[in-house]
Coordinates of C-alpha atoms and ligand atoms in Angstrom, one line a residue:
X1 CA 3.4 19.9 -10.9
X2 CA 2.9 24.0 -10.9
X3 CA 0.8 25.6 -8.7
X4 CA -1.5 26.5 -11.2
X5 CA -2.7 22.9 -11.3
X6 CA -6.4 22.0 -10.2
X7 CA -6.9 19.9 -7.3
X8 CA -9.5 17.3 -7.2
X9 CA -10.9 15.8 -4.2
X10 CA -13.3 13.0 -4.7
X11 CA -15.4 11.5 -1.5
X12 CA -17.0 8.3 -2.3
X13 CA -19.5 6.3 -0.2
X14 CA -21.5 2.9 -0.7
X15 CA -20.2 0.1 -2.8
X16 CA -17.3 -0.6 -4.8
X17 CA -18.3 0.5 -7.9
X18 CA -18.3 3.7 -6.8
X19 CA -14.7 3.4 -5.2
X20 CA -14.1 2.5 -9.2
X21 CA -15.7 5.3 -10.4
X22 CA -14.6 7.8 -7.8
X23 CA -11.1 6.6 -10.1
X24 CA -12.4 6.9 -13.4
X25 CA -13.6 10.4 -12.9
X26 CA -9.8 11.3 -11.7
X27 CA -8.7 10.0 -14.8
X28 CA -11.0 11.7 -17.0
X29 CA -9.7 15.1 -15.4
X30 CA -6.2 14.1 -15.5
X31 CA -6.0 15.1 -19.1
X32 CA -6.9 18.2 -18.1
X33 CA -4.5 19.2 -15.5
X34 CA -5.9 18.0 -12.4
X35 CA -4.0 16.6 -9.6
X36 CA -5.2 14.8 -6.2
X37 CA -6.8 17.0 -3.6
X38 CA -4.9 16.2 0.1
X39 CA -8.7 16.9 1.8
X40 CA -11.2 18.8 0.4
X41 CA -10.4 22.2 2.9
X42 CA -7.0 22.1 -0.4
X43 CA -9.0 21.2 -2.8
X44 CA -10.6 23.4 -6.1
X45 CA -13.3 21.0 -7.1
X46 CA -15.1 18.6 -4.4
X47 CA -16.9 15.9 -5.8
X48 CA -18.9 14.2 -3.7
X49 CA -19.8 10.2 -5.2
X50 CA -23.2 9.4 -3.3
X51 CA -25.1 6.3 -2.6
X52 CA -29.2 5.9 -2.4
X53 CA -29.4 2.4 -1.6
X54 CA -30.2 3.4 2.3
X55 CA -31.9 6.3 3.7
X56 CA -28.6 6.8 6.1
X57 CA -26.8 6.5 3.5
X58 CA -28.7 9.5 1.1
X59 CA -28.8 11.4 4.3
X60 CA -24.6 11.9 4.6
X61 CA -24.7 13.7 1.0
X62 CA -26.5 16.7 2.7
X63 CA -25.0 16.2 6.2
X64 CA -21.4 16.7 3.9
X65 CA -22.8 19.6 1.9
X66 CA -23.6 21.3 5.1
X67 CA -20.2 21.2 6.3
X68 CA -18.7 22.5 2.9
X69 CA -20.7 25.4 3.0
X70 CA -19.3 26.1 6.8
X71 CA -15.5 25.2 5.4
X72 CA -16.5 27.6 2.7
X73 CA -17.1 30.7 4.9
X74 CA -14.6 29.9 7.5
X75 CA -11.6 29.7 4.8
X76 CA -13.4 32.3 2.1
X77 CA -12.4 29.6 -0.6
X78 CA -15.0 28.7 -3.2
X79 CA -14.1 25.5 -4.7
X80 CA -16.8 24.3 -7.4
X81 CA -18.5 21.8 -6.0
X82 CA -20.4 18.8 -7.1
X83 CA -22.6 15.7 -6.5
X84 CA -22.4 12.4 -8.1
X85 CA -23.8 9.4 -7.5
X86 CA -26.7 7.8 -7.3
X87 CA -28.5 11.0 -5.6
X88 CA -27.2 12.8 -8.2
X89 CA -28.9 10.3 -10.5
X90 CA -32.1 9.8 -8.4
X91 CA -32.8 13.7 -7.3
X92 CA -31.1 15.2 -9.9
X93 CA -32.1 19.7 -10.1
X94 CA -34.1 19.1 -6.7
X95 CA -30.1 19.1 -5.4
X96 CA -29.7 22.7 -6.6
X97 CA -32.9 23.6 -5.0
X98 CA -31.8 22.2 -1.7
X99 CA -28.2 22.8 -1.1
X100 CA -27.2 26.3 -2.9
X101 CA -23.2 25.3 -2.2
X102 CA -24.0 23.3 -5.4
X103 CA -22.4 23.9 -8.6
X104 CA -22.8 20.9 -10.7
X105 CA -25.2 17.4 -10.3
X106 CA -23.8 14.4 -12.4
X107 CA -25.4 11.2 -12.7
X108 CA -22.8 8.0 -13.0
X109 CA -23.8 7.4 -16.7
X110 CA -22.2 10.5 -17.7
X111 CA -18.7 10.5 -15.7
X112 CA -17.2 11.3 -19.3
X113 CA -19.3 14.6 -19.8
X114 CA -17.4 15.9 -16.3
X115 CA -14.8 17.8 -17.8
X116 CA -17.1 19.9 -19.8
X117 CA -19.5 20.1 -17.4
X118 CA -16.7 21.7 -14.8
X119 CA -15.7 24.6 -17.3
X120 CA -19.6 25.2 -17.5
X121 CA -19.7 25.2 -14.1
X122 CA -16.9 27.1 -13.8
X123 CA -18.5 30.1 -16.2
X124 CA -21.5 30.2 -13.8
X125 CA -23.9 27.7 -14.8
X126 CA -25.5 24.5 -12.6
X127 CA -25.1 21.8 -15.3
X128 CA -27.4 18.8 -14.0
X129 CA -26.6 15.6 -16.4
X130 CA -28.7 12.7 -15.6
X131 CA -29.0 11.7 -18.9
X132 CA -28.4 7.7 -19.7
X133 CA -26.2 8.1 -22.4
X134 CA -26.3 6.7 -25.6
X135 CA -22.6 6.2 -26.0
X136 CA -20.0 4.2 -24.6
X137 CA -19.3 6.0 -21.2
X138 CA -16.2 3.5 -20.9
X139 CA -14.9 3.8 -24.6
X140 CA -15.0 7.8 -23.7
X141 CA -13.4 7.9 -20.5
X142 CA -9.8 8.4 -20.2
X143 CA -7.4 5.3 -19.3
X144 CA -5.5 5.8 -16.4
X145 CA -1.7 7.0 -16.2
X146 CA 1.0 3.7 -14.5
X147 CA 1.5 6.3 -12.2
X148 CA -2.0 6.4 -10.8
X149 CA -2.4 3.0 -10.9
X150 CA 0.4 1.9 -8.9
X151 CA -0.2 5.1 -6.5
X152 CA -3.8 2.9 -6.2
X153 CA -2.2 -0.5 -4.9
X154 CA -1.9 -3.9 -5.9
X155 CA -5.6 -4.4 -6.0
X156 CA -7.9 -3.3 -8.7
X157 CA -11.6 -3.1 -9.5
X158 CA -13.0 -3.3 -12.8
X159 CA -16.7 -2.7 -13.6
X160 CA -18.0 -5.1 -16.6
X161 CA -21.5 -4.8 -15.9
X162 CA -24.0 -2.2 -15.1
X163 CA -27.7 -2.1 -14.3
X164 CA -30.1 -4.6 -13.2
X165 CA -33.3 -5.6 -14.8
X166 CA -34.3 -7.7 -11.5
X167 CA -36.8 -5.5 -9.5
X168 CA -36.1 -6.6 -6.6
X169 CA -39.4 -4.6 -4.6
X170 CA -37.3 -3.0 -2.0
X171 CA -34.5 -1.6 -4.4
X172 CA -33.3 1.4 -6.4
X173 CA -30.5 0.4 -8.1
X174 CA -32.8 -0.3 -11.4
X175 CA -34.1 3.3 -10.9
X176 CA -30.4 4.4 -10.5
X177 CA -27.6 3.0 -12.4
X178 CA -30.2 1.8 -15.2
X179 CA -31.0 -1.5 -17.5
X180 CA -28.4 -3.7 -17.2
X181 CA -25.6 -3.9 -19.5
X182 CA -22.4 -5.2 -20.4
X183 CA -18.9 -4.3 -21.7
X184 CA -17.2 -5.9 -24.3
X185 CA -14.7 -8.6 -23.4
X186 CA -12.0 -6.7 -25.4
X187 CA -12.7 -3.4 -23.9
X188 CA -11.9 -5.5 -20.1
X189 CA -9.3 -7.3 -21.4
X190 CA -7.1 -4.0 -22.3
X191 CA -8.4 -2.3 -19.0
X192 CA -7.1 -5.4 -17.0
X193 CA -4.1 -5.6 -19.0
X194 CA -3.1 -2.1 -18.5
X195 CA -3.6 -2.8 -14.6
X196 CA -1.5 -5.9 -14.7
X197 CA 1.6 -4.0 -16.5
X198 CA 1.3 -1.2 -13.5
X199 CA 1.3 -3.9 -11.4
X200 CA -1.8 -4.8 -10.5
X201 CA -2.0 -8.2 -9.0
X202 CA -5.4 -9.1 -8.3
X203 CA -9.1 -7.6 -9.9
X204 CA -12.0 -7.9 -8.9
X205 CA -14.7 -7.8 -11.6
X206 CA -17.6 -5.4 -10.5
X207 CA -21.5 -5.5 -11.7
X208 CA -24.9 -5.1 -10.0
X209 CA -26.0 -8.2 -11.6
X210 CA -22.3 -9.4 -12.3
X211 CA -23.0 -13.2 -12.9
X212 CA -25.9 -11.7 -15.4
X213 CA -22.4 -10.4 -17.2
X214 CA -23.3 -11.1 -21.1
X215 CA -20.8 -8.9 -23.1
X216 CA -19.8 -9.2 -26.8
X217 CA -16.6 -11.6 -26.9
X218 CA -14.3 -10.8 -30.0
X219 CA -16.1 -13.3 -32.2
X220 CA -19.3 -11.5 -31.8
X221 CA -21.1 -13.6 -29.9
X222 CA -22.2 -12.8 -26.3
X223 CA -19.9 -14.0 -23.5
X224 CA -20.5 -15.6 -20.4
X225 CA -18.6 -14.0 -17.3
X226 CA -17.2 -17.6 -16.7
X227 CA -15.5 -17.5 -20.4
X228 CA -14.2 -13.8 -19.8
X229 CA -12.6 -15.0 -15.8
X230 CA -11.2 -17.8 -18.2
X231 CA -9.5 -15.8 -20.7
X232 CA -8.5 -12.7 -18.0
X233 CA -6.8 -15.7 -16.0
X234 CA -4.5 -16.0 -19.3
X235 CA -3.3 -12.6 -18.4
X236 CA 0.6 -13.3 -17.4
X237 CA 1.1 -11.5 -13.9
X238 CA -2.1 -11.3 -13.1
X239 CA -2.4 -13.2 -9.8
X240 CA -5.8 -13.3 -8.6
X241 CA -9.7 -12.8 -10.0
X242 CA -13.1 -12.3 -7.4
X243 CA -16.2 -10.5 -8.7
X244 CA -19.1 -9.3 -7.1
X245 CA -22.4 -8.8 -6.4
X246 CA -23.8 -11.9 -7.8
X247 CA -27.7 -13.1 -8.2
X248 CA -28.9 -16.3 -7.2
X249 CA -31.1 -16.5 -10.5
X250 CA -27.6 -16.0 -13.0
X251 CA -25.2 -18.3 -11.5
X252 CA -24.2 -20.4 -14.5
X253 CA -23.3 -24.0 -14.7
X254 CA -20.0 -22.5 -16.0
X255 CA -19.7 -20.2 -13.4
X256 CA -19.8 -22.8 -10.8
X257 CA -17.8 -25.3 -12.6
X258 CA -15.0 -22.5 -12.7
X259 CA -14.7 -22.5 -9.4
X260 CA -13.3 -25.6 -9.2
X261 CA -11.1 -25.4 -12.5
X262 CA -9.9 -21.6 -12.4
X263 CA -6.8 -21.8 -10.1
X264 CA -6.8 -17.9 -10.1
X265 CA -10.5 -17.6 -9.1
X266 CA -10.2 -16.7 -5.7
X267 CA -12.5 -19.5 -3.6
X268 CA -15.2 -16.5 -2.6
X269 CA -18.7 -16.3 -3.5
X270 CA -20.7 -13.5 -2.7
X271 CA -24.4 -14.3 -3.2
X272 CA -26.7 -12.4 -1.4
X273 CA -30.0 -14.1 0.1
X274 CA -32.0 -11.0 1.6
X275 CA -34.8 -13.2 3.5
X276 CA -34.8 -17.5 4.6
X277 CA -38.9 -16.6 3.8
X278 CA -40.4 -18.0 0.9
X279 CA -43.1 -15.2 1.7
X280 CA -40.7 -12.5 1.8
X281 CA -38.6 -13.5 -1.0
X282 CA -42.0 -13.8 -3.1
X283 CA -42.9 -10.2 -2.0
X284 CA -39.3 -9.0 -2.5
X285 CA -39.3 -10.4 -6.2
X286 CA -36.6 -11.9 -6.1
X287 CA -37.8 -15.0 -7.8
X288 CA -35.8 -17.5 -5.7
X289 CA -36.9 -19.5 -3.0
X290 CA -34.8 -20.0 0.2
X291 CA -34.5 -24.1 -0.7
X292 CA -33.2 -23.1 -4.3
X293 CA -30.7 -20.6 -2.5
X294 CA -29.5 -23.5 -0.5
X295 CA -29.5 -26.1 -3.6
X296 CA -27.2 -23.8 -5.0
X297 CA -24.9 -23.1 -2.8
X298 CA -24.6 -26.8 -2.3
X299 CA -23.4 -27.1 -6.0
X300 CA -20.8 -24.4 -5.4
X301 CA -19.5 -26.0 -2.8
X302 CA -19.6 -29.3 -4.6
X303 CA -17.1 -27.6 -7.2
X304 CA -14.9 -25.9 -4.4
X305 CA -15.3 -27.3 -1.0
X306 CA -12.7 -24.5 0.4
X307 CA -15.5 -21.5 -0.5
X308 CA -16.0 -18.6 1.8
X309 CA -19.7 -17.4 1.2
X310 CA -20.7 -14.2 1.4
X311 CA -24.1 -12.9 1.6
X312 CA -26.5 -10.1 2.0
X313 CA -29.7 -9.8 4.1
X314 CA -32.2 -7.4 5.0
X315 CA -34.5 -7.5 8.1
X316 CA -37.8 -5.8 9.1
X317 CA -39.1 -6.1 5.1
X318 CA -42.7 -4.9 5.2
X319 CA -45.0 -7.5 6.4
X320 CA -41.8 -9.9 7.5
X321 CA -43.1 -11.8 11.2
X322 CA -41.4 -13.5 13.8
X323 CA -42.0 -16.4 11.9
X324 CA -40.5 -15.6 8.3
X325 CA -37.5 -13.9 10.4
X326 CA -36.8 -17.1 12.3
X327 CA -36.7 -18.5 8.7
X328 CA -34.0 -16.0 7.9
X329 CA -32.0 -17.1 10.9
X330 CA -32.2 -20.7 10.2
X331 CA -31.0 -20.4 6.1
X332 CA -28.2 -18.5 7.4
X333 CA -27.6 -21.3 9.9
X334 CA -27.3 -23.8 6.9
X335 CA -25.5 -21.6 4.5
X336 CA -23.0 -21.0 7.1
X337 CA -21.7 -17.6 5.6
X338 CA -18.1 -16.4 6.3
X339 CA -18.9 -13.2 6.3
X340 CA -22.3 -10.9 5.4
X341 CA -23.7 -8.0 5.4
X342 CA -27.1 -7.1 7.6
X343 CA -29.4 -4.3 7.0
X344 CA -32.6 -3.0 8.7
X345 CA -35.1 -2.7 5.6
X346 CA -35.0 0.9 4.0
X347 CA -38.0 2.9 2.2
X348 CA -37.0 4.3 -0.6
X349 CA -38.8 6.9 -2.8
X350 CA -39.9 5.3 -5.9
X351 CA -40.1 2.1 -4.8
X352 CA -42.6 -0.8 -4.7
X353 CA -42.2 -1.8 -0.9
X354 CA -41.8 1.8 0.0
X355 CA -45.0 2.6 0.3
X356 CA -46.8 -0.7 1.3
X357 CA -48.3 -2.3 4.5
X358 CA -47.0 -3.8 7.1
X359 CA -44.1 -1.7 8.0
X360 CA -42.0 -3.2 10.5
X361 CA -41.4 -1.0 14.0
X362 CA -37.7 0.4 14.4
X363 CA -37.1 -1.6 17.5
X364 CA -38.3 -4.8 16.3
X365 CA -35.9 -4.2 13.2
X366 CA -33.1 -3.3 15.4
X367 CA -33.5 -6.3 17.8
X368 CA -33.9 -8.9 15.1
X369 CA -30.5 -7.0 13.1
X370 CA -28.7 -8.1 16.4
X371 CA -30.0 -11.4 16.9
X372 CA -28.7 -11.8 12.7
X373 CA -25.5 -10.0 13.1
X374 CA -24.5 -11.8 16.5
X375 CA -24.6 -15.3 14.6
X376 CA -22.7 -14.0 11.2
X377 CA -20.1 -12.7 13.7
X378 CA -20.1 -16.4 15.5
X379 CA -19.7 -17.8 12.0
X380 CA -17.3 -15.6 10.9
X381 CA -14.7 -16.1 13.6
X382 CA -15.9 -19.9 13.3
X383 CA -14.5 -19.4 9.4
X384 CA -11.4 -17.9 10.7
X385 CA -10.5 -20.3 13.6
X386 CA -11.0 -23.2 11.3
X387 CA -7.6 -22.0 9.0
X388 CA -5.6 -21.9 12.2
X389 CA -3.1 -24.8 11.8
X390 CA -3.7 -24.2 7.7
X391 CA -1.4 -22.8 4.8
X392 CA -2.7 -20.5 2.7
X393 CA -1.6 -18.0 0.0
X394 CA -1.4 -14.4 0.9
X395 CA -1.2 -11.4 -1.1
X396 CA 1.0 -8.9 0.2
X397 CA -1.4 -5.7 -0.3
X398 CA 0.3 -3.2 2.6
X399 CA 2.3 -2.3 5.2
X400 CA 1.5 -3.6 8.3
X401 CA 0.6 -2.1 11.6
X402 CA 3.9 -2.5 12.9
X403 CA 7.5 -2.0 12.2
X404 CA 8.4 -5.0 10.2
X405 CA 5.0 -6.4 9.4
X406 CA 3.3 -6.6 6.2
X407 CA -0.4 -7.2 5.8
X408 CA -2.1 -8.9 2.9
X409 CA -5.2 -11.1 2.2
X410 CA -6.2 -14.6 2.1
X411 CA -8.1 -16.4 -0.6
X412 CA -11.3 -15.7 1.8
X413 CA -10.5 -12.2 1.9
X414 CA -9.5 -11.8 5.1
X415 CA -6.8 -9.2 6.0
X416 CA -3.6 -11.0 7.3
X417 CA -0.5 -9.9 9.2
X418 CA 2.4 -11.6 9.5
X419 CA 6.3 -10.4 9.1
X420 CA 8.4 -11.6 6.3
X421 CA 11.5 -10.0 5.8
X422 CA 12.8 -9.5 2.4
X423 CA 9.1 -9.5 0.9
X424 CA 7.3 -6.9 -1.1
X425 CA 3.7 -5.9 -1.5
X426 CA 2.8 -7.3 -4.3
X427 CA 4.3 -10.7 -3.3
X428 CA 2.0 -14.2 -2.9
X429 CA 3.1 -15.9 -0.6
X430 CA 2.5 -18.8 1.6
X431 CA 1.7 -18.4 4.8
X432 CA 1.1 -20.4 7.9
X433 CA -2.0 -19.2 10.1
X434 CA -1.2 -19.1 13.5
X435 CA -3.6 -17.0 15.4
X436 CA -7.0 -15.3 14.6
X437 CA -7.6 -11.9 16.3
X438 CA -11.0 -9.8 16.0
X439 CA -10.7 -8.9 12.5
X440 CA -7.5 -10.1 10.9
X441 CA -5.5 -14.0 10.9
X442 CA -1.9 -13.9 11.8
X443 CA 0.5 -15.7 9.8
X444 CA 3.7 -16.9 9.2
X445 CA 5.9 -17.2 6.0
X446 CA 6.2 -20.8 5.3
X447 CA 9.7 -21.9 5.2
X448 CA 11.2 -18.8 7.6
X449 CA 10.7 -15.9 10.1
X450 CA 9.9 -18.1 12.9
X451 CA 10.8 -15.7 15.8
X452 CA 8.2 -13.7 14.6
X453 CA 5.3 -15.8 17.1
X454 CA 6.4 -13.7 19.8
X455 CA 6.0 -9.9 17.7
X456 CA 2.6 -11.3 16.1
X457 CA 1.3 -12.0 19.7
X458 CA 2.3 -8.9 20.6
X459 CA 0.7 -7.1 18.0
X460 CA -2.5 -9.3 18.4
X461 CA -3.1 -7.6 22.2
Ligands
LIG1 N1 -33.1 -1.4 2.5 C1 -32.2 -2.1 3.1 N2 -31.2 -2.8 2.5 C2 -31.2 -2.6 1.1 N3 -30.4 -3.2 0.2 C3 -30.8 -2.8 -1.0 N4 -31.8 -2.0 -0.9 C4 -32.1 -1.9 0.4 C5 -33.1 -1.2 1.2 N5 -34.1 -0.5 0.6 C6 -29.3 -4.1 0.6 C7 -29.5 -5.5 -0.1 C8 -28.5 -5.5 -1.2 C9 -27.4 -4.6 -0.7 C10 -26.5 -4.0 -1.7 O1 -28.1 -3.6 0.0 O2 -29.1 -6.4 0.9 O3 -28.0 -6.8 -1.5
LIG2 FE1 -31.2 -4.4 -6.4 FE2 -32.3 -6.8 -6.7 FE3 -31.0 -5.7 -8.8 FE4 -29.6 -6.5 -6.6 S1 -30.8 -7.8 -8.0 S2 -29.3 -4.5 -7.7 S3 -31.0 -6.1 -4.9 S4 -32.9 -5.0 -7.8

């Protein structure tokens, strides 16, 4: 490294995909010199990777900006700065107008445009590229080096689809990230494979619409995501598939059925609900109802009876009653999730729910997000304490919080400590659970290390 090297420091919020992108756009300035940023107070370009799906979440982008333009007085450095993301994608020039510490607004379909669009930014202009590019973005973007993907971990994401044609009435993403669409196989093949020979152990397969996944297979025809988990699981060394976000409407027969004969497909199914009200689903378009949600899940679990579901839910949707929210209390009930997400209903610009009737007060939003979020946290540590007394594979993805612990994940996805001398991140192993604590199980090697009860208590406290 010389000093003359540009530092990048990428802040990412929201979901994974932009935890995957926030590494892609690293990559496609590594070519060009660039090394990693410590914090952004060291660094010569600060890109910050926004999210939209939430008003909070919008919000932080400016909230941030502020705070650079302070760090930029204070310090009389003038890093270039710029905003990508969905803001960048969904306010595109009206950035520039708002926050003048801009230099440069990039939308996520043109990540491979962002070293030219630097240099112009460097030279003085405030390049804005929304644009949904014609092009491959992925074929363009640079691969990354072994060295920054084993500085990355064990884990991996891998984006195979983009987009989503659904509508759903209270969401952006179509607006954002575009019409859905889906990489070759080939293309996700070589991505995976180069992770695996880093040393990559476990991906996790990213899309909006992921289970819509319909990419071109090398015989030409379209593939299902179920025949590309099939032939990625043929990958030697690689230990472990997931993907996410799925939709109700696209889970495949084959999909399910490869949940009970893909060994490496981790037993986890994210499917998110939203509502348990037919009415609210109907006015949310989400073209399910909450009995087909529950008829489904029923046939996942009738292919893998060990599944952790997953699920997302929003509260307070415009015109949503006590009634249709006791409905959402009572699918969750029956689905019995092992983990989920809760959110209070956003408005977002642009939107079809955004600007209809019926809006629901904060505090009834608020009270009925508790009364959800207090029985997914019952249900959660119900999931957990039911694996006490189980063996279960781990994957050894860090160092744990103590001297001589290592932490890793279960099939479920739960983070797991337990102390196993002699082992290596990277490492499966099996694992006795012993304990559950607030948000992690404690385990022991099976086969060894049984003094270790006493340290795992310990570190439990
Ligand atoms: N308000 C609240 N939650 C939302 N989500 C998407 N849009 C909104 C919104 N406008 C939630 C949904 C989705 C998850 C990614 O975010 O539950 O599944
Ligand atoms: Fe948004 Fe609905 Fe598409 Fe999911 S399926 S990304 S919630 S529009």
């Amino acid at each position: 490294m010389t000093a003359s090297q540009p530092k990048l420091f990428v802040k990412s919020y929201g979901c994974q995909m932009n935890v995957y992108d926030a590494e892609r756009m690293a990559d496609a300035l590594a070519p060009e010199g660039y090394v990693a940023a410590a914090s952004a107070e060291d660094a010569d370009v600060i890109v910050l990777n926004t999210c939209h799906i939430r008003e909070k979440a919008a919000e932080k982008v400016y909230s941030e900006l502020g705070r650079i333009r302070k760090m930029k007085a204070e310090t009389g450095r003038s890093p270039i700065v710029a905003v990508a993301g969905c803001v960048a994608q969904a306010e595109g020039a009206e950035i520039l107008k708002r926050s003048a510490v801009v230099d440069l607004v990039v939308g996520p379909q043109s990540y491979q445009r962002l070293p030219g669009l630097l240099r112009e930014a460097r030279a003085g202009a405030r390049p804005v590229d929304t644009d949904f590019a014609v092009e491959d973005k992925f074929e363009r973007l640079s691969p990354p080096t072994p060295k920054a993907i084993a500085s990355r971990g064990v884990t991996a994401f891998v984006t195979v689809q983009e987009g989503c044609d659904k509508f759903c009435t209270f969401c952006v993403v179509p607006y954002t990230r575009g019409a859905e669409s889906s990489r070759p196989v080939s293309q996700i093949v070589a991505e995976t494979e180069r992770l695996v020979a880093a040393g990559v152990r476990e991906v996790t397969l990213l899309g909006q619409n992921v289970d819509a996944y319909h990419g071109e297979g090398p015989d030409g025809r379209d593939w299902s995501l179920a025949r590309l988990l099939y032939e990625l699981a043929e990958i030697p060394g690689l230990a472990r598939l997931r993907y996410t976000t799925s939709h109700p409407r696209d889970m495949g027969d084959d999909l399910i059925a490869a949940h009970r004969d893909c060994p490496k497909l981790m037993p986890y199914l994210h499917l998110p609900v939203q509502s348990g009200s037919d009415r609210m689903l109907a006015a949310m378009n989400r073209r399910h109802t909450a009995a087909d949600y529950l008829r489904l899940i029923a046939r996942v679990r009738a292919a893998q009876p060990d599944l952790a579901l997953s699920g997302d839910f929003i509260v307070g949707f415009p015109g949503e009653t006590d009634a249709d929210f006791e409905a959402t209390m009572s699918i969750a009930r029956e689905a019995a999730y092992a983990s989920a997400f809760t959110f209070k209903y956003s408005p977002r610009p642009g939107t079809p729910a955004a600007d209809r009737g019926g809006q629901v007060a904060e505090e009834v939003k608020t009270e009925r997000l508790h009364r959800l979020q207090a029985l997914i946290a019952d249900q959660q540590a119900a999931f957990a304490r039911a694996l006490v007394g189980r063996r279960i594979e781990v994957l050894l993805d860090r160092a744990g919080r103590h001297a001589g612990q290592i932490a890793g994940r279960s099939p479920y996805l739960q983070p797991v400590q337990l102390v196993a001398p002699g082992a290596r991140i990277g490492d499966l192993i099996e694992a006795d659970v012993v304990d559950v604590g607030p948000n992690s199980l404690f385990a022991e090697p099976a086969g060894g290390a049984r003094e270790t009860r006493s340290m795992l208590a310990e570190a439990a406290v």
